[in-house]
Tab-separated table of C-alpha atoms in Angstrom:
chain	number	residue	atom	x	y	z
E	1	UNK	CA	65.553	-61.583	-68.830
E	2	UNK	CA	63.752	-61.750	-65.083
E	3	UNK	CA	60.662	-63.145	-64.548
E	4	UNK	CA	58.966	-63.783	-61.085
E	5	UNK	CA	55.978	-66.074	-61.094
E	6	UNK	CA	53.294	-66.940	-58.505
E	7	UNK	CA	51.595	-70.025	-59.019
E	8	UNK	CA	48.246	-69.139	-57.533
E	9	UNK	CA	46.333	-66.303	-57.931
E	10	UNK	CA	44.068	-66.864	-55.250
E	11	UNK	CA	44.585	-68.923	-51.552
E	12	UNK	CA	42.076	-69.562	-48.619
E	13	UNK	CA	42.786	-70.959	-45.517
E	14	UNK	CA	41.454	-71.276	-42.154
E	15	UNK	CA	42.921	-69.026	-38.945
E	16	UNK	CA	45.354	-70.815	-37.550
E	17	UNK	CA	46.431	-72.952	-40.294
E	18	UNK	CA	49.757	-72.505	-41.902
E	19	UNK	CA	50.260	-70.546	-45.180
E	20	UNK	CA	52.597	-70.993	-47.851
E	21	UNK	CA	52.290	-68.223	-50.980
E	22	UNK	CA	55.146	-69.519	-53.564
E	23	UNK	CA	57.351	-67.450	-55.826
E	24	UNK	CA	59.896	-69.105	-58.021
E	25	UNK	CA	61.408	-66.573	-60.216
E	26	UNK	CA	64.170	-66.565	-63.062
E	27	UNK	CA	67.246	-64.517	-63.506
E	28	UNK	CA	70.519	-64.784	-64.601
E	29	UNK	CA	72.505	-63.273	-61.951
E	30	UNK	CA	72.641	-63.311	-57.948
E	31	UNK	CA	69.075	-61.638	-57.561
E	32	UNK	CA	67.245	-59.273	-54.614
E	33	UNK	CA	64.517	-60.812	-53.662
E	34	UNK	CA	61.347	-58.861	-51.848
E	35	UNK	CA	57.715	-59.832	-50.660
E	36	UNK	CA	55.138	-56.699	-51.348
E	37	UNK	CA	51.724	-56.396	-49.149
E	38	UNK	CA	48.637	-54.567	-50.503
E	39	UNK	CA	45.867	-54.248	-48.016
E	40	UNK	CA	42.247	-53.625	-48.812
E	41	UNK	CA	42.551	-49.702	-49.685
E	42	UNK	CA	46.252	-49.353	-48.769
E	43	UNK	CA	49.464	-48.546	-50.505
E	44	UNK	CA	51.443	-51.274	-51.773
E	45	UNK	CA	54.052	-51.698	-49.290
E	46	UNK	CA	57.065	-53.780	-48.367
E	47	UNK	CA	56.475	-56.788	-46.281
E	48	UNK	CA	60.129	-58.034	-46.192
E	49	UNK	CA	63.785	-58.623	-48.234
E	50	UNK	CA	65.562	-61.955	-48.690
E	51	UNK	CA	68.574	-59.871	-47.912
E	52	UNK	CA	67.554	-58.947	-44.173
E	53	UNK	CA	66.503	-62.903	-42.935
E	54	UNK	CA	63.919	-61.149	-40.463
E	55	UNK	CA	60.752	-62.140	-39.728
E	56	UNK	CA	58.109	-59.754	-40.061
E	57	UNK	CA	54.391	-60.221	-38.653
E	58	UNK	CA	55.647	-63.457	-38.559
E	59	UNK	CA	55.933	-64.022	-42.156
E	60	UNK	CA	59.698	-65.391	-43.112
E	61	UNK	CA	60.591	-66.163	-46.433
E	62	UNK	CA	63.811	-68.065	-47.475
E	63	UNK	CA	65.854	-67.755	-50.632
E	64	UNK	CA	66.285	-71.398	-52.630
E	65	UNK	CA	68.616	-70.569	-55.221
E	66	UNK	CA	68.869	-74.526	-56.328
E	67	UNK	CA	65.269	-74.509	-56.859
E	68	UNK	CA	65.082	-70.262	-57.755
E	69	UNK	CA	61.977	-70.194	-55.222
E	70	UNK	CA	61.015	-67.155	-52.659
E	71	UNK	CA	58.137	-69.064	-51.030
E	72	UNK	CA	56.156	-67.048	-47.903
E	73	UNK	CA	55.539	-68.637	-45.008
E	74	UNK	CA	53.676	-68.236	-41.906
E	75	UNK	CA	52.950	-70.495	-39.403
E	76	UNK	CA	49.549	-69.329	-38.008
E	77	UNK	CA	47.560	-67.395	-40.221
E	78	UNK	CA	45.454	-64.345	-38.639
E	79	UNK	CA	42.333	-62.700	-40.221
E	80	UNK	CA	44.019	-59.343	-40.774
E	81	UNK	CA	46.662	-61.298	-43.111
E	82	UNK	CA	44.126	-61.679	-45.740
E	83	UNK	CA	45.409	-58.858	-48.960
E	84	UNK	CA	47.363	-59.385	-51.560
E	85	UNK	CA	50.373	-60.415	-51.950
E	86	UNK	CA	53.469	-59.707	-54.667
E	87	UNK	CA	56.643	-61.145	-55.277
E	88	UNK	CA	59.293	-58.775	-56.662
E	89	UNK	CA	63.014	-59.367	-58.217
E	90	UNK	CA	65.046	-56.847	-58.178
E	91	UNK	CA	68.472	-56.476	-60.423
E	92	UNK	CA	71.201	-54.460	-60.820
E	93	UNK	CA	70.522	-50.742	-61.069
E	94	UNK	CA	67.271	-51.877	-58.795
E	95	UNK	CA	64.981	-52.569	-62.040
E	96	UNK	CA	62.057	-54.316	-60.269
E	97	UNK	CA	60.248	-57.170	-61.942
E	98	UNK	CA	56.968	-58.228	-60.020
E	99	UNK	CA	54.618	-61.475	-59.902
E	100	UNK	CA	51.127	-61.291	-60.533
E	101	UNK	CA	50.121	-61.664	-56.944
E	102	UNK	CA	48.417	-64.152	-55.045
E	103	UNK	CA	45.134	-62.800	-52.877
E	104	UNK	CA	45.439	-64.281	-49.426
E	105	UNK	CA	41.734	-64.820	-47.476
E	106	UNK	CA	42.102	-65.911	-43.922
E	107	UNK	CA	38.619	-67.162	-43.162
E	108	UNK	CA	37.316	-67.332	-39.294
B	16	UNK	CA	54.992	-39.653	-41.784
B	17	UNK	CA	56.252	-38.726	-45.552
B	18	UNK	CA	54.066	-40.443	-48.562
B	19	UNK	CA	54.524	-40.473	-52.036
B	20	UNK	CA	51.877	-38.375	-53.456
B	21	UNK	CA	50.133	-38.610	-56.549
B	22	UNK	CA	47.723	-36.857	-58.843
B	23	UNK	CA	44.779	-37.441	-59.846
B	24	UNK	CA	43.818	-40.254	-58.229
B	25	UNK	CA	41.326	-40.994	-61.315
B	26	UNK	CA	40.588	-40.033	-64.810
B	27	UNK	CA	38.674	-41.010	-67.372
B	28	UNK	CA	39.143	-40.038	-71.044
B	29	UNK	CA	38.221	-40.399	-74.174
B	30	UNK	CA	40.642	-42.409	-76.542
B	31	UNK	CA	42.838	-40.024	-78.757
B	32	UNK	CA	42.812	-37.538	-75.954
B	33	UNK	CA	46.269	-36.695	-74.002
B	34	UNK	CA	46.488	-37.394	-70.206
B	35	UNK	CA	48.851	-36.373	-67.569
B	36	UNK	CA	49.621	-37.839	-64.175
B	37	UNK	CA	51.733	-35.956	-61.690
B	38	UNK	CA	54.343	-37.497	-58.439
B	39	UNK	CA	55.833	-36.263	-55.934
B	40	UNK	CA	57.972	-38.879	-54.277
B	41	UNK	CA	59.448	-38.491	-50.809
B	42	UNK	CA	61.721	-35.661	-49.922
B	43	UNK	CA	65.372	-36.736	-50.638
B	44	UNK	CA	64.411	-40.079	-52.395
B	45	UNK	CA	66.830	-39.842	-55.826
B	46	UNK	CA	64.898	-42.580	-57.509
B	47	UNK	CA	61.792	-42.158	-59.153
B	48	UNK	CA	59.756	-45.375	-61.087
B	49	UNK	CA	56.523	-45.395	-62.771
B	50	UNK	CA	54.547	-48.295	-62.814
B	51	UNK	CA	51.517	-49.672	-64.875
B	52	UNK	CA	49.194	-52.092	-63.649
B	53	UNK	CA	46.402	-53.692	-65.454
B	54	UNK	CA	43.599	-55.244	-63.766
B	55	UNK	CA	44.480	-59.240	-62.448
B	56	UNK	CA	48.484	-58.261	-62.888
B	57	UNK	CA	51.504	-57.084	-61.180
B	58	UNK	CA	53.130	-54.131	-61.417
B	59	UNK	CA	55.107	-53.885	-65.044
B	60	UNK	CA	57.536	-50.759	-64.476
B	61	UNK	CA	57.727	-48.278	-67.271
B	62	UNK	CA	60.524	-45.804	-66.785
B	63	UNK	CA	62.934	-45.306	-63.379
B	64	UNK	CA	64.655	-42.445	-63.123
B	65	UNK	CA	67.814	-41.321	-61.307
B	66	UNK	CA	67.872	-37.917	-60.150
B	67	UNK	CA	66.637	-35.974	-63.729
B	68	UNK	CA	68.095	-38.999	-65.841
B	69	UNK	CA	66.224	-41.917	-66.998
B	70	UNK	CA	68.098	-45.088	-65.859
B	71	UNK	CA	65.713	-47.759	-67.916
B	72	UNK	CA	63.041	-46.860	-70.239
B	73	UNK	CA	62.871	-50.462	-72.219
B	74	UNK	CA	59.470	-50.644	-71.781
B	75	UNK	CA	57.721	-47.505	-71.773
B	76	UNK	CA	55.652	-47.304	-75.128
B	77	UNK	CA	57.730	-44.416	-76.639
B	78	UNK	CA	55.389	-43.613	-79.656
B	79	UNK	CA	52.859	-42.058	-77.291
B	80	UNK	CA	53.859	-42.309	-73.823
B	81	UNK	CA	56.746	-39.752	-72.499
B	82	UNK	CA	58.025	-39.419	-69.051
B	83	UNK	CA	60.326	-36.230	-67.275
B	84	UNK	CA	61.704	-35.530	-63.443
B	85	UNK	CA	63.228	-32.120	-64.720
B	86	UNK	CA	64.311	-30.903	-61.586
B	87	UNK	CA	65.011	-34.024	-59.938
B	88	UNK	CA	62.257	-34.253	-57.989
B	89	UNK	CA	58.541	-34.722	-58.928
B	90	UNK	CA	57.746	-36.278	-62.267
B	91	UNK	CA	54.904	-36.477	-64.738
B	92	UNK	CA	53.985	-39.070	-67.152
B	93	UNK	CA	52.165	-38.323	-70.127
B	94	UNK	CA	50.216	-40.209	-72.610
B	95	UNK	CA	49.173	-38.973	-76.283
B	96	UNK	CA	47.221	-40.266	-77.334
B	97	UNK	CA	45.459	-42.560	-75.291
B	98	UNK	CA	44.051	-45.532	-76.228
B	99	UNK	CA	41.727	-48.311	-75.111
B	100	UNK	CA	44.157	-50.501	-73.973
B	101	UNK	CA	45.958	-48.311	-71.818
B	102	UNK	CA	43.276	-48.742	-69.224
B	103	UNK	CA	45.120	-49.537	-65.960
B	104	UNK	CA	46.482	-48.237	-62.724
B	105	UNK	CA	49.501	-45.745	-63.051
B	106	UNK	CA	51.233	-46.677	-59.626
B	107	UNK	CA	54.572	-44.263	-58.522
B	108	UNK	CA	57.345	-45.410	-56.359
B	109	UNK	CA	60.203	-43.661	-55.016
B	110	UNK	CA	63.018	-45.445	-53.265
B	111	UNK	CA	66.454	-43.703	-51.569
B	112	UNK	CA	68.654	-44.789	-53.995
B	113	UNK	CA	68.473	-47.756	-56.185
B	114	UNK	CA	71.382	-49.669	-55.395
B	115	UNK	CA	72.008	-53.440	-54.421
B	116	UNK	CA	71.992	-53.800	-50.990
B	117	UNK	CA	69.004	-51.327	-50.507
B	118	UNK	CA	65.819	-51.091	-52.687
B	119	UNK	CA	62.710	-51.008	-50.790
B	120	UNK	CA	60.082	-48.850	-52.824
B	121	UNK	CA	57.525	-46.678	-51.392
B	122	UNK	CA	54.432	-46.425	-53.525
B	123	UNK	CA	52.263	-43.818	-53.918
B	124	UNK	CA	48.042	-44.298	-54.320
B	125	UNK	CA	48.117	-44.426	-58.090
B	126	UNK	CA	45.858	-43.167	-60.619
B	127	UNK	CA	43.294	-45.297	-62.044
B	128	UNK	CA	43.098	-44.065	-65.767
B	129	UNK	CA	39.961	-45.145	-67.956
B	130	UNK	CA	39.909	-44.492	-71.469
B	131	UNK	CA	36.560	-44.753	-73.395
């Protein structure tokens, strides 16, 4: 079975400050990992894939297969990073298994 | 730029009633999922299809929910009857092709169902 989990449901920090949203997830196999954005009134939408290392918005996320973690990072946090934020595995024959989400607020 | 479309984008019903929610996912995209989403949760995915064929159905509630992508393309989910519980966001995705080296879902708005 594959389960994703995200610690906290809800984070606050300061602009500027540094963000970390963790993920630690369980599954068998060698696993896909993916970080999914919602915005206030958007679509749910990718944000980035373990598979690509790239850095986008300047959000990275690295793969820790010792401790089975997908943590998000950014360095500097900006205002218009505040949504919500989902952790997804995904296995073979793409079935998707997602995390409850952690709501990022970036306060002034 | 090409969206996944979905329809409506809410009802509300009365339990023991039979819903319907339509998608039409991108033009070309072979795989189709169907997500529900309860309130505080994430995404719980309830049938993907490939093409017309249903690739995982393990946990779409079979006894009164029922899923088809006849022609390969858009999709409906149906529920019958409906229930209190089943109160939640029905969220669409559509993705290329579901393979290993390339997943990445587009999602449509999702309906937000409300049964009474």
């Amino acid at each position: 079975a594959q389960r994703v989990t995200q610690p906290e449901k809800l984070l606050s920090v300061f602009k500027g400050a540094p963000v970390e949203l963790k993920c630690n997830y369980s599954y068998s196999g060698s696993p896909e990992l993916f970080w999914y954005v919602q915005y206030s009134r958007q679509r749910l939408q990718l944000l980035l894939r373990h598979i690509s290392r790239e850095s986008i918005k300047g959000f990275t996320a690295d793969l820790n297969k010792g401790e089975t973690s997908f943590h998000l990072k950014k360095p500097f946090a900006q205002e218009e990073d505040s949504a919500m934020y989902y952790c997804a595995l995904s296995a073979n024959a793409g079935k998707s298994t997602f995390g409850d989400g952690t709501t990022l607020t970036v306060k002034p | 730029e090409a969206e996944v479309a979905q329809s409506p984008r809410y009802k509300i019903t009365e339990k023991s009633q039979a819903v319907a929610f339509w998608c039409d996912p991108i033009s070309g995209h072979a795989t189709l999922y169907w997500y529900r989403q309860i309130l505080g949760q994430g995404p719980e995915l309830l049938v993907q299809f490939q093409d017309e064929s249903v690739v995982d159905d393990s946990q779409l509630p079979k006894d009164r929910f029922s899923a088809e992508r006849l022609k390969g393309v858009d999709s409906t989910l149906k529920i019958q009857p409906a229930e209190l519980g089943d109160s939640a966001m029905y969220l669409c995705a559509s993705s290329l092709v579901a393979t290993r080296s390339y997943n990445e879902q587009f999602f449509g708005p999702g309906t937000r169902l409300t049964v009474l």
